[in-house]
Structures are given as structure tokens and as C-alpha cells.
Amino acid sequence: MAPRGAARILPLALVLTAVAAVSWARGPRGALWPGQGCAALGRCCPGRDPTCAARGPPRCFCDQVCGAVRDCCADYARACPAVSCVVAEWSSWSRCVKPCQVSYRVRQRHVLQEPRNGGALCPPLEERAGCVEYRSRQGVECRQSLLPALITTGSYGKERKKRGVPKEQETVGYCVQFRLGPVPGSCRQVRAPHAQWMRYLTQGHMVCVKCEWPAQDARSRRCYGDGGGAAGNQLLLWQAAGHPRCRGTWERLGQLPGCSCPEVHSLVFI
């Protein structure tokens, strides 16, 4: 007759033997038998897809969410590598959408590679920036009464010149210096790369604003809002084109033939 202790040990030994047999059948951790895994399944799926499961045991998945759920097949990272979105360079800025009024211009880019398997998503494919065109689509000069002074970054003036009037009709511009008054916080809340110039508008700083064709009035050859007829120490109004909440006051310091401010403080009337 066997001791009682031996009778208890025998069932436990049988259980351990069965577990070992199952583990051997499955193979070492991370190993795949032929016909298992994402490579054998032949597809990688976006999101959570219950049908995107490879044969077991154990049953494993080849969808985008399997990493978070921790049920990916052992070869998921190799068979389904993450591919981030790739986009083309920005196009050139368009003309203003509507002439003879405060409007906006557009630039776009397109997707070269769609994201897959949890890769980085695509960035915005379109950007807009404020602008004004002083001639209609038929080339007729617009009648303007734009106040306050509309301003934007000086780089817009370089782009605008490329599409401008023939060289013989171009008039000589001038520069006006202003000292900025209080600047609202909304000017620093911009995110678009082409609007970062607004972040540098700071109370007390001097800015140079160039008046050039085509922002000049045909008869006076001056830019609207340049403060030429203002009394001394009079506070004048300005507004950032394309951002109605970025506006304030400034004091006219004087007029010069050309601008010599740092780039971040060099602006143009539009």
C-alpha cells in the first residue's frame, strides 16, 4: 500500500507533464511554426480587425491595435513595419481668392505615401494666408478705402513682385517706421508656419513697414493706413492680414526711403 503523500504527488506530476507537452507543442516563446504569423497570413490591417488573425495556437493578430492589446503575432514588427506619411513640398502661393477686398491665398501639397501600420499621420495639406489684390481679374484698379492699415510679413512683398505690373509701370516705394502699442495675445497663438511673424509683434518695439506697388494708391502713390496725414503722437490702427483678432495701435515715427529693420520686424502694407 502506497503512502498517502505519494498518492497526492502522482496527480500533480501528471499535470506538470501535460503542461510541458502543450508547451513543447507550441514551441519556444516567440517561435512560429510553418503557416503561422502575419507573413503567412499575407496582410496587415488598419485599426482593430477581428478577421485579421493568424492561425494558432495561440491565436494572434496582425492589425494596427494589436500592440496596445498585446496580442500581436511574433513576426508583426517584421511583417508589418510602421510606414509614416510622406508629403510633397508646398506649391507656390495662389493669387488672392477675391480681388479688391481683404481675402486669402492658398498653397497646397499632396500625399506621396499614405501611412500604414501605425505610422505617423499626414500633416495638413492646405494652408491659407491673408492678402489683398488691388486690381480686378481684368486688370482694372480697385477703388480702396481699407482701414486700418493691413500688414503682413515682408516676404510677401517679394512674392507679390514676381506677379506684378511690368517694370516700366512699377513705382518707387518707401518705408514707414512705427512703434507698437499693446499687442493682443491672439497674435502669439498662431500655429501655421507662414503666420509665425505675428509672434514677434511686441509692445514698444519698432517695426519697418514698406509701402510698394501694388498697395499704393494710383493717385497719391501712398499706402492706405501709413499715417501720412496723422498729427504728431497720434495712435493709428493696424491689423494683421488673415488674422482679424491680431490688431492694435502704433505710433508713426517717420518715413524713410528704405527699410533697415531686422527681418522679423520688417513688414509690408497690403
PDB file of C-alpha atoms in Angstrom:
ATOM      1  CA  MET A   1       0.000   0.000   0.000  1.00  0.00           C
ATOM      2  CA  ALA A   2       1.485   3.399  -1.098  1.00  0.00           C
ATOM      3  CA  PRO A   3       1.838   6.182   1.447  1.00  0.00           C
ATOM      4  CA  ARG A   4      -0.759   8.983   1.372  1.00  0.00           C
ATOM      5  CA  GLY A   5       1.854  11.574   0.350  1.00  0.00           C
ATOM      6  CA  ALA A   6       2.751   9.596  -2.751  1.00  0.00           C
ATOM      7  CA  ALA A   7      -0.911   9.461  -3.788  1.00  0.00           C
ATOM      8  CA  ARG A   8      -1.039  13.278  -3.749  1.00  0.00           C
ATOM      9  CA  ILE A   9       2.217  13.735  -5.659  1.00  0.00           C
ATOM     10  CA  LEU A  10       1.182  11.480  -8.574  1.00  0.00           C
ATOM     11  CA  PRO A  11      -1.706  13.689  -9.908  1.00  0.00           C
ATOM     12  CA  LEU A  12       0.498  16.786  -9.637  1.00  0.00           C
ATOM     13  CA  ALA A  13       3.214  15.094 -11.682  1.00  0.00           C
ATOM     14  CA  LEU A  14       0.672  14.192 -14.358  1.00  0.00           C
ATOM     15  CA  VAL A  15      -0.493  17.841 -14.582  1.00  0.00           C
ATOM     16  CA  LEU A  16       3.075  19.125 -14.935  1.00  0.00           C
ATOM     17  CA  THR A  17       3.754  16.550 -17.636  1.00  0.00           C
ATOM     18  CA  ALA A  18       0.664  17.664 -19.572  1.00  0.00           C
ATOM     19  CA  VAL A  19       1.663  21.341 -19.343  1.00  0.00           C
ATOM     20  CA  ALA A  20       5.148  20.527 -20.572  1.00  0.00           C
ATOM     21  CA  ALA A  21       3.705  18.607 -23.502  1.00  0.00           C
ATOM     22  CA  VAL A  22       1.497  21.547 -24.513  1.00  0.00           C
ATOM     23  CA  SER A  23       4.412  23.991 -24.209  1.00  0.00           C
ATOM     24  CA  TRP A  24       6.564  21.722 -26.380  1.00  0.00           C
ATOM     25  CA  ALA A  25       3.789  21.575 -28.985  1.00  0.00           C
ATOM     26  CA  ARG A  26       3.609  25.364 -29.099  1.00  0.00           C
ATOM     27  CA  GLY A  27       7.360  25.768 -29.348  1.00  0.00           C
ATOM     28  CA  PRO A  28       9.578  28.288 -27.547  1.00  0.00           C
ATOM     29  CA  ARG A  29       8.206  31.757 -26.777  1.00  0.00           C
ATOM     30  CA  GLY A  30       8.111  33.903 -29.928  1.00  0.00           C
ATOM     31  CA  ALA A  31       8.624  30.953 -32.263  1.00  0.00           C
ATOM     32  CA  LEU A  32       6.307  30.380 -35.218  1.00  0.00           C
ATOM     33  CA  TRP A  33       5.513  27.111 -36.860  1.00  0.00           C
ATOM     34  CA  PRO A  34       5.018  26.935 -40.643  1.00  0.00           C
ATOM     35  CA  GLY A  35       1.729  28.566 -41.647  1.00  0.00           C
ATOM     36  CA  GLN A  36       1.598  30.801 -38.564  1.00  0.00           C
ATOM     37  CA  GLY A  37       2.112  34.577 -38.156  1.00  0.00           C
ATOM     38  CA  CYS A  38       1.488  37.702 -40.195  1.00  0.00           C
ATOM     39  CA  ALA A  39       3.808  36.725 -43.032  1.00  0.00           C
ATOM     40  CA  ALA A  40       1.798  33.554 -43.554  1.00  0.00           C
ATOM     41  CA  LEU A  41      -1.479  35.482 -43.250  1.00  0.00           C
ATOM     42  CA  GLY A  42      -0.271  37.785 -46.011  1.00  0.00           C
ATOM     43  CA  ARG A  43      -1.892  41.012 -44.818  1.00  0.00           C
ATOM     44  CA  CYS A  44      -1.615  43.790 -42.228  1.00  0.00           C
ATOM     45  CA  CYS A  45      -4.823  45.542 -41.236  1.00  0.00           C
ATOM     46  CA  PRO A  46      -5.657  49.086 -40.065  1.00  0.00           C
ATOM     47  CA  GLY A  47      -7.467  49.698 -36.771  1.00  0.00           C
ATOM     48  CA  ARG A  48      -8.878  46.739 -34.853  1.00  0.00           C
ATOM     49  CA  ASP A  49      -9.921  43.933 -37.197  1.00  0.00           C
ATOM     50  CA  PRO A  50     -11.083  40.623 -35.657  1.00  0.00           C
ATOM     51  CA  THR A  51     -10.713  38.938 -39.040  1.00  0.00           C
ATOM     52  CA  CYS A  52      -7.035  39.902 -39.237  1.00  0.00           C
ATOM     53  CA  ALA A  53      -5.972  36.894 -37.138  1.00  0.00           C
ATOM     54  CA  ALA A  54      -3.299  34.341 -37.920  1.00  0.00           C
ATOM     55  CA  ARG A  55      -3.584  30.640 -37.155  1.00  0.00           C
ATOM     56  CA  GLY A  56      -2.667  29.398 -33.705  1.00  0.00           C
ATOM     57  CA  PRO A  57      -2.128  28.113 -31.253  1.00  0.00           C
ATOM     58  CA  PRO A  58      -2.020  30.623 -29.786  1.00  0.00           C
ATOM     59  CA  ARG A  59      -4.284  32.849 -31.896  1.00  0.00           C
ATOM     60  CA  CYS A  60      -2.554  36.134 -32.722  1.00  0.00           C
ATOM     61  CA  PHE A  61      -3.395  39.285 -34.679  1.00  0.00           C
ATOM     62  CA  CYS A  62      -1.853  41.421 -37.418  1.00  0.00           C
ATOM     63  CA  ASP A  63      -3.915  44.592 -37.065  1.00  0.00           C
ATOM     64  CA  GLN A  64      -2.775  48.059 -36.038  1.00  0.00           C
ATOM     65  CA  VAL A  65      -4.166  47.831 -32.484  1.00  0.00           C
ATOM     66  CA  CYS A  66      -2.544  44.521 -31.570  1.00  0.00           C
ATOM     67  CA  GLY A  67       0.409  46.294 -29.965  1.00  0.00           C
ATOM     68  CA  ALA A  68      -1.831  48.055 -27.449  1.00  0.00           C
ATOM     69  CA  VAL A  69      -3.827  44.879 -26.769  1.00  0.00           C
ATOM     70  CA  ARG A  70      -0.625  42.781 -26.680  1.00  0.00           C
ATOM     71  CA  ASP A  71      -1.895  40.037 -28.940  1.00  0.00           C
ATOM     72  CA  CYS A  72       0.357  40.626 -31.983  1.00  0.00           C
ATOM     73  CA  CYS A  73       1.905  37.710 -33.779  1.00  0.00           C
ATOM     74  CA  ALA A  74       5.595  37.244 -33.053  1.00  0.00           C
ATOM     75  CA  ASP A  75       6.566  38.446 -36.537  1.00  0.00           C
ATOM     76  CA  TYR A  76       4.239  41.507 -36.597  1.00  0.00           C
ATOM     77  CA  ALA A  77       7.025  44.121 -36.361  1.00  0.00           C
ATOM     78  CA  ARG A  78       8.949  42.415 -39.166  1.00  0.00           C
ATOM     79  CA  ALA A  79       5.996  41.592 -41.443  1.00  0.00           C
ATOM     80  CA  CYS A  80       4.043  44.829 -40.809  1.00  0.00           C
ATOM     81  CA  PRO A  81       6.598  47.654 -40.282  1.00  0.00           C
ATOM     82  CA  ALA A  82       5.240  51.108 -39.464  1.00  0.00           C
ATOM     83  CA  VAL A  83       5.243  53.427 -42.510  1.00  0.00           C
ATOM     84  CA  SER A  84       4.792  57.148 -41.841  1.00  0.00           C
ATOM     85  CA  CYS A  85       3.036  59.569 -44.147  1.00  0.00           C
ATOM     86  CA  VAL A  86       5.215  61.367 -46.695  1.00  0.00           C
ATOM     87  CA  VAL A  87       4.043  64.585 -48.360  1.00  0.00           C
ATOM     88  CA  ALA A  88       5.367  66.647 -51.246  1.00  0.00           C
ATOM     89  CA  GLU A  89       6.783  70.178 -50.973  1.00  0.00           C
ATOM     90  CA  TRP A  90       4.369  73.118 -50.740  1.00  0.00           C
ATOM     91  CA  SER A  91       3.129  74.575 -54.004  1.00  0.00           C
ATOM     92  CA  SER A  92       3.564  78.283 -54.703  1.00  0.00           C
ATOM     93  CA  TRP A  93       1.001  80.606 -53.123  1.00  0.00           C
ATOM     94  CA  SER A  94      -2.076  81.215 -55.256  1.00  0.00           C
ATOM     95  CA  ARG A  95      -3.417  84.655 -56.097  1.00  0.00           C
ATOM     96  CA  CYS A  96      -5.907  86.172 -53.654  1.00  0.00           C
ATOM     97  CA  VAL A  97      -9.176  84.283 -53.904  1.00  0.00           C
ATOM     98  CA  LYS A  98     -11.157  87.548 -54.223  1.00  0.00           C
ATOM     99  CA  PRO A  99      -9.658  90.769 -55.617  1.00  0.00           C
ATOM    100  CA  CYS A 100     -10.457  94.271 -54.347  1.00  0.00           C
ATOM    101  CA  GLN A 101     -11.096  93.135 -50.743  1.00  0.00           C
ATOM    102  CA  VAL A 102      -9.356  91.507 -47.823  1.00  0.00           C
ATOM    103  CA  SER A 103      -9.185  87.864 -48.834  1.00  0.00           C
ATOM    104  CA  TYR A 104      -6.773  84.934 -48.597  1.00  0.00           C
ATOM    105  CA  ARG A 105      -4.301  82.998 -50.721  1.00  0.00           C
ATOM    106  CA  VAL A 106      -3.759  79.245 -50.688  1.00  0.00           C
ATOM    107  CA  ARG A 107      -0.906  76.817 -51.007  1.00  0.00           C
ATOM    108  CA  GLN A 108      -1.232  73.030 -51.102  1.00  0.00           C
ATOM    109  CA  ARG A 109       0.752  69.820 -51.068  1.00  0.00           C
ATOM    110  CA  HIS A 110      -0.218  66.228 -51.802  1.00  0.00           C
ATOM    111  CA  VAL A 111       0.426  62.846 -50.214  1.00  0.00           C
ATOM    112  CA  LEU A 112       3.258  60.771 -51.663  1.00  0.00           C
ATOM    113  CA  GLN A 113       2.955  57.889 -49.191  1.00  0.00           C
ATOM    114  CA  GLU A 114      -0.123  57.040 -47.115  1.00  0.00           C
ATOM    115  CA  PRO A 115       0.617  55.969 -43.501  1.00  0.00           C
ATOM    116  CA  ARG A 116       0.366  52.283 -42.643  1.00  0.00           C
ATOM    117  CA  ASN A 117       0.596  50.060 -39.586  1.00  0.00           C
ATOM    118  CA  GLY A 118       0.570  52.871 -37.019  1.00  0.00           C
ATOM    119  CA  GLY A 119       2.980  55.205 -38.832  1.00  0.00           C
ATOM    120  CA  ALA A 120       2.778  58.986 -38.356  1.00  0.00           C
ATOM    121  CA  LEU A 121      -0.374  60.550 -39.803  1.00  0.00           C
ATOM    122  CA  CYS A 122      -0.292  63.097 -42.623  1.00  0.00           C
ATOM    123  CA  PRO A 123       0.156  66.802 -41.741  1.00  0.00           C
ATOM    124  CA  PRO A 124      -2.253  69.459 -43.091  1.00  0.00           C
ATOM    125  CA  LEU A 125      -2.324  69.543 -46.879  1.00  0.00           C
ATOM    126  CA  GLU A 126      -3.527  73.148 -47.267  1.00  0.00           C
ATOM    127  CA  GLU A 127      -2.587  76.489 -45.729  1.00  0.00           C
ATOM    128  CA  ARG A 128      -4.186  79.912 -46.091  1.00  0.00           C
ATOM    129  CA  ALA A 129      -2.788  83.387 -45.529  1.00  0.00           C
ATOM    130  CA  GLY A 130      -4.433  86.797 -45.698  1.00  0.00           C
ATOM    131  CA  CYS A 131      -3.846  89.074 -48.687  1.00  0.00           C
ATOM    132  CA  VAL A 132      -5.273  91.906 -50.768  1.00  0.00           C
ATOM    133  CA  GLU A 133      -5.067  92.452 -54.530  1.00  0.00           C
ATOM    134  CA  TYR A 134      -5.632  95.974 -55.797  1.00  0.00           C
ATOM    135  CA  ARG A 135      -6.587  95.085 -59.349  1.00  0.00           C
ATOM    136  CA  SER A 136      -9.514  93.058 -60.624  1.00  0.00           C
ATOM    137  CA  ARG A 137      -9.048  89.930 -62.723  1.00  0.00           C
ATOM    138  CA  GLN A 138      -9.493  92.195 -65.780  1.00  0.00           C
ATOM    139  CA  GLY A 139      -6.606  94.417 -64.635  1.00  0.00           C
ATOM    140  CA  VAL A 140      -8.793  97.339 -63.547  1.00  0.00           C
ATOM    141  CA  GLU A 141      -7.567  99.165 -60.439  1.00  0.00           C
ATOM    142  CA  CYS A 142      -9.816  98.666 -57.411  1.00  0.00           C
ATOM    143  CA  ARG A 143     -11.366 101.539 -55.505  1.00  0.00           C
ATOM    144  CA  GLN A 144      -9.981 101.198 -51.988  1.00  0.00           C
ATOM    145  CA  SER A 145     -10.875 102.528 -48.557  1.00  0.00           C
ATOM    146  CA  LEU A 146      -9.198  99.926 -46.373  1.00  0.00           C
ATOM    147  CA  LEU A 147      -8.695 100.932 -42.729  1.00  0.00           C
ATOM    148  CA  PRO A 148      -6.949 100.074 -40.502  1.00  0.00           C
ATOM    149  CA  ALA A 149      -3.563  99.541 -42.100  1.00  0.00           C
ATOM    150  CA  LEU A 150      -3.311  95.945 -43.259  1.00  0.00           C
ATOM    151  CA  ILE A 151       0.133  94.400 -42.778  1.00  0.00           C
ATOM    152  CA  THR A 152       1.861  91.095 -43.332  1.00  0.00           C
ATOM    153  CA  THR A 153       5.383  89.684 -43.338  1.00  0.00           C
ATOM    154  CA  GLY A 154       7.947  91.316 -45.601  1.00  0.00           C
ATOM    155  CA  SER A 155       8.459  88.079 -47.536  1.00  0.00           C
ATOM    156  CA  TYR A 156       5.002  88.542 -49.057  1.00  0.00           C
ATOM    157  CA  GLY A 157       6.268  91.652 -50.801  1.00  0.00           C
ATOM    158  CA  LYS A 158       8.957  89.622 -52.585  1.00  0.00           C
ATOM    159  CA  GLU A 159       6.416  87.035 -53.757  1.00  0.00           C
ATOM    160  CA  ARG A 160       3.970  89.718 -54.846  1.00  0.00           C
ATOM    161  CA  LYS A 161       6.590  91.468 -57.013  1.00  0.00           C
ATOM    162  CA  LYS A 162       7.081  88.383 -59.165  1.00  0.00           C
ATOM    163  CA  ARG A 163       3.495  88.557 -60.419  1.00  0.00           C
ATOM    164  CA  GLY A 164       3.369  92.339 -60.625  1.00  0.00           C
ATOM    165  CA  VAL A 165       2.979  95.091 -63.078  1.00  0.00           C
ATOM    166  CA  PRO A 166       5.522  95.473 -65.917  1.00  0.00           C
ATOM    167  CA  LYS A 167       8.819  97.012 -64.829  1.00  0.00           C
ATOM    168  CA  GLU A 168       8.204 100.344 -66.540  1.00  0.00           C
ATOM    169  CA  GLN A 169       4.980 100.879 -64.550  1.00  0.00           C
ATOM    170  CA  GLU A 170       6.430  99.989 -61.165  1.00  0.00           C
ATOM    171  CA  THR A 171       6.740 102.932 -58.785  1.00  0.00           C
ATOM    172  CA  VAL A 172       9.388 103.559 -56.150  1.00  0.00           C
ATOM    173  CA  GLY A 173       8.277 102.576 -52.653  1.00  0.00           C
ATOM    174  CA  TYR A 174       9.112 103.966 -49.240  1.00  0.00           C
ATOM    175  CA  CYS A 175       9.398 102.764 -45.657  1.00  0.00           C
ATOM    176  CA  VAL A 176       7.459 103.904 -42.593  1.00  0.00           C
ATOM    177  CA  GLN A 177       8.666 103.237 -39.052  1.00  0.00           C
ATOM    178  CA  PHE A 178       6.174 102.671 -36.224  1.00  0.00           C
ATOM    179  CA  ARG A 179       6.405 101.927 -32.506  1.00  0.00           C
ATOM    180  CA  LEU A 180       3.923  99.247 -31.489  1.00  0.00           C
ATOM    181  CA  GLY A 181       1.376  99.823 -28.749  1.00  0.00           C
ATOM    182  CA  PRO A 182      -0.287  96.983 -26.785  1.00  0.00           C
ATOM    183  CA  VAL A 183      -0.398  93.734 -28.801  1.00  0.00           C
ATOM    184  CA  PRO A 184      -3.181  91.206 -28.053  1.00  0.00           C
ATOM    185  CA  GLY A 185      -2.256  87.667 -27.005  1.00  0.00           C
ATOM    186  CA  SER A 186      -4.101  86.261 -30.011  1.00  0.00           C
ATOM    187  CA  CYS A 187      -1.141  87.330 -32.190  1.00  0.00           C
ATOM    188  CA  ARG A 188       1.065  84.789 -30.382  1.00  0.00           C
ATOM    189  CA  GLN A 189      -1.414  81.930 -30.656  1.00  0.00           C
ATOM    190  CA  VAL A 190      -0.819  81.283 -34.358  1.00  0.00           C
ATOM    191  CA  ARG A 191       0.418  77.851 -35.418  1.00  0.00           C
ATOM    192  CA  ALA A 192       0.772  77.966 -39.194  1.00  0.00           C
ATOM    193  CA  PRO A 193       4.432  78.353 -40.293  1.00  0.00           C
ATOM    194  CA  HIS A 194       3.618  81.277 -42.610  1.00  0.00           C
ATOM    195  CA  ALA A 195       1.992  83.186 -39.691  1.00  0.00           C
ATOM    196  CA  GLN A 196       4.884  82.955 -37.225  1.00  0.00           C
ATOM    197  CA  TRP A 197       5.871  86.571 -37.922  1.00  0.00           C
ATOM    198  CA  MET A 198       2.945  87.687 -35.729  1.00  0.00           C
ATOM    199  CA  ARG A 199       4.680  86.200 -32.664  1.00  0.00           C
ATOM    200  CA  TYR A 200       7.346  88.911 -32.899  1.00  0.00           C
ATOM    201  CA  LEU A 201       4.893  91.800 -32.601  1.00  0.00           C
ATOM    202  CA  THR A 202       5.761  93.181 -29.163  1.00  0.00           C
ATOM    203  CA  GLN A 203       4.683  96.355 -27.404  1.00  0.00           C
ATOM    204  CA  GLY A 204       7.346  99.070 -27.550  1.00  0.00           C
ATOM    205  CA  HIS A 205       9.279  97.517 -30.441  1.00  0.00           C
ATOM    206  CA  MET A 206       9.916  99.451 -33.637  1.00  0.00           C
ATOM    207  CA  VAL A 207       8.789  97.907 -36.918  1.00  0.00           C
ATOM    208  CA  CYS A 208       9.504  98.912 -40.513  1.00  0.00           C
ATOM    209  CA  VAL A 209       6.602  98.705 -42.948  1.00  0.00           C
ATOM    210  CA  LYS A 210       7.330  99.035 -46.643  1.00  0.00           C
ATOM    211  CA  CYS A 211       4.865 100.719 -48.980  1.00  0.00           C
ATOM    212  CA  GLU A 212       5.295  99.426 -52.520  1.00  0.00           C
ATOM    213  CA  TRP A 213       3.295  98.699 -55.601  1.00  0.00           C
ATOM    214  CA  PRO A 214       0.596  97.382 -55.794  1.00  0.00           C
ATOM    215  CA  ALA A 215      -0.518  98.546 -52.337  1.00  0.00           C
ATOM    216  CA  GLN A 216      -0.070 102.185 -53.363  1.00  0.00           C
ATOM    217  CA  ASP A 217      -2.999 104.342 -54.351  1.00  0.00           C
ATOM    218  CA  ALA A 218      -2.782 105.228 -58.054  1.00  0.00           C
ATOM    219  CA  ARG A 219      -3.154 108.970 -57.498  1.00  0.00           C
ATOM    220  CA  SER A 220      -1.421 109.687 -54.184  1.00  0.00           C
ATOM    221  CA  ARG A 221       1.219 106.937 -54.535  1.00  0.00           C
ATOM    222  CA  ARG A 222       0.740 106.248 -50.836  1.00  0.00           C
ATOM    223  CA  CYS A 223      -0.394 103.158 -48.938  1.00  0.00           C
ATOM    224  CA  TYR A 224      -3.658 103.153 -47.033  1.00  0.00           C
ATOM    225  CA  GLY A 225      -3.106 103.467 -43.296  1.00  0.00           C
ATOM    226  CA  ASP A 226       0.504 104.678 -43.499  1.00  0.00           C
ATOM    227  CA  GLY A 227      -0.347 107.598 -41.214  1.00  0.00           C
ATOM    228  CA  GLY A 228       0.995 110.242 -43.598  1.00  0.00           C
ATOM    229  CA  GLY A 229      -1.724 112.749 -42.680  1.00  0.00           C
ATOM    230  CA  ALA A 230      -1.796 111.970 -38.942  1.00  0.00           C
ATOM    231  CA  ALA A 231      -0.982 114.516 -36.261  1.00  0.00           C
ATOM    232  CA  GLY A 232       2.130 114.030 -34.130  1.00  0.00           C
ATOM    233  CA  ASN A 233       1.922 111.281 -31.460  1.00  0.00           C
ATOM    234  CA  GLN A 234      -1.448 110.165 -32.826  1.00  0.00           C
ATOM    235  CA  LEU A 235      -2.132 106.453 -32.328  1.00  0.00           C
ATOM    236  CA  LEU A 236      -3.039 104.702 -35.562  1.00  0.00           C
ATOM    237  CA  LEU A 237      -4.666 101.326 -36.151  1.00  0.00           C
ATOM    238  CA  TRP A 238      -3.121  98.229 -37.724  1.00  0.00           C
ATOM    239  CA  GLN A 239      -4.350  94.705 -38.417  1.00  0.00           C
ATOM    240  CA  ALA A 240      -2.557  91.525 -39.477  1.00  0.00           C
ATOM    241  CA  ALA A 241      -3.944  90.319 -42.794  1.00  0.00           C
ATOM    242  CA  GLY A 242      -5.668  86.978 -42.457  1.00  0.00           C
ATOM    243  CA  HIS A 243      -5.966  87.210 -38.653  1.00  0.00           C
ATOM    244  CA  PRO A 244      -8.745  89.663 -37.653  1.00  0.00           C
ATOM    245  CA  ARG A 245      -8.067  89.236 -33.915  1.00  0.00           C
ATOM    246  CA  CYS A 246      -4.415  90.253 -34.270  1.00  0.00           C
ATOM    247  CA  ARG A 247      -4.773  94.023 -34.347  1.00  0.00           C
ATOM    248  CA  GLY A 248      -3.689  97.008 -32.313  1.00  0.00           C
ATOM    249  CA  THR A 249      -2.297 100.536 -32.357  1.00  0.00           C
ATOM    250  CA  TRP A 250       1.053 102.031 -33.235  1.00  0.00           C
ATOM    251  CA  GLU A 251       2.727 105.456 -33.311  1.00  0.00           C
ATOM    252  CA  ARG A 252       4.231 106.749 -36.544  1.00  0.00           C
ATOM    253  CA  LEU A 253       7.915 107.628 -36.067  1.00  0.00           C
ATOM    254  CA  GLY A 254       8.810 108.751 -39.567  1.00  0.00           C
ATOM    255  CA  GLN A 255       9.275 107.915 -43.227  1.00  0.00           C
ATOM    256  CA  LEU A 256      12.492 106.703 -44.861  1.00  0.00           C
ATOM    257  CA  PRO A 257      13.482 105.823 -48.440  1.00  0.00           C
ATOM    258  CA  GLY A 258      14.186 102.215 -47.447  1.00  0.00           C
ATOM    259  CA  CYS A 259      13.693  99.795 -44.558  1.00  0.00           C
ATOM    260  CA  SER A 260      16.551  98.611 -42.343  1.00  0.00           C
ATOM    261  CA  CYS A 261      14.799  96.705 -39.535  1.00  0.00           C
ATOM    262  CA  PRO A 262      15.620  93.072 -38.656  1.00  0.00           C
ATOM    263  CA  GLU A 263      13.745  90.546 -40.779  1.00  0.00           C
ATOM    264  CA  VAL A 264      11.270  89.643 -38.009  1.00  0.00           C
ATOM    265  CA  HIS A 265      10.307  93.336 -37.732  1.00  0.00           C
ATOM    266  CA  SER A 266      10.142  94.022 -41.487  1.00  0.00           C
ATOM    267  CA  LEU A 267       6.573  94.145 -42.782  1.00  0.00           C
ATOM    268  CA  VAL A 268       4.666  95.375 -45.827  1.00  0.00           C
ATOM    269  CA  PHE A 269       1.395  97.173 -46.361  1.00  0.00           C
ATOM    270  CA  ILE A 270      -1.042  95.154 -48.396  1.00  0.00           C
TER     271      ILE A 270
END
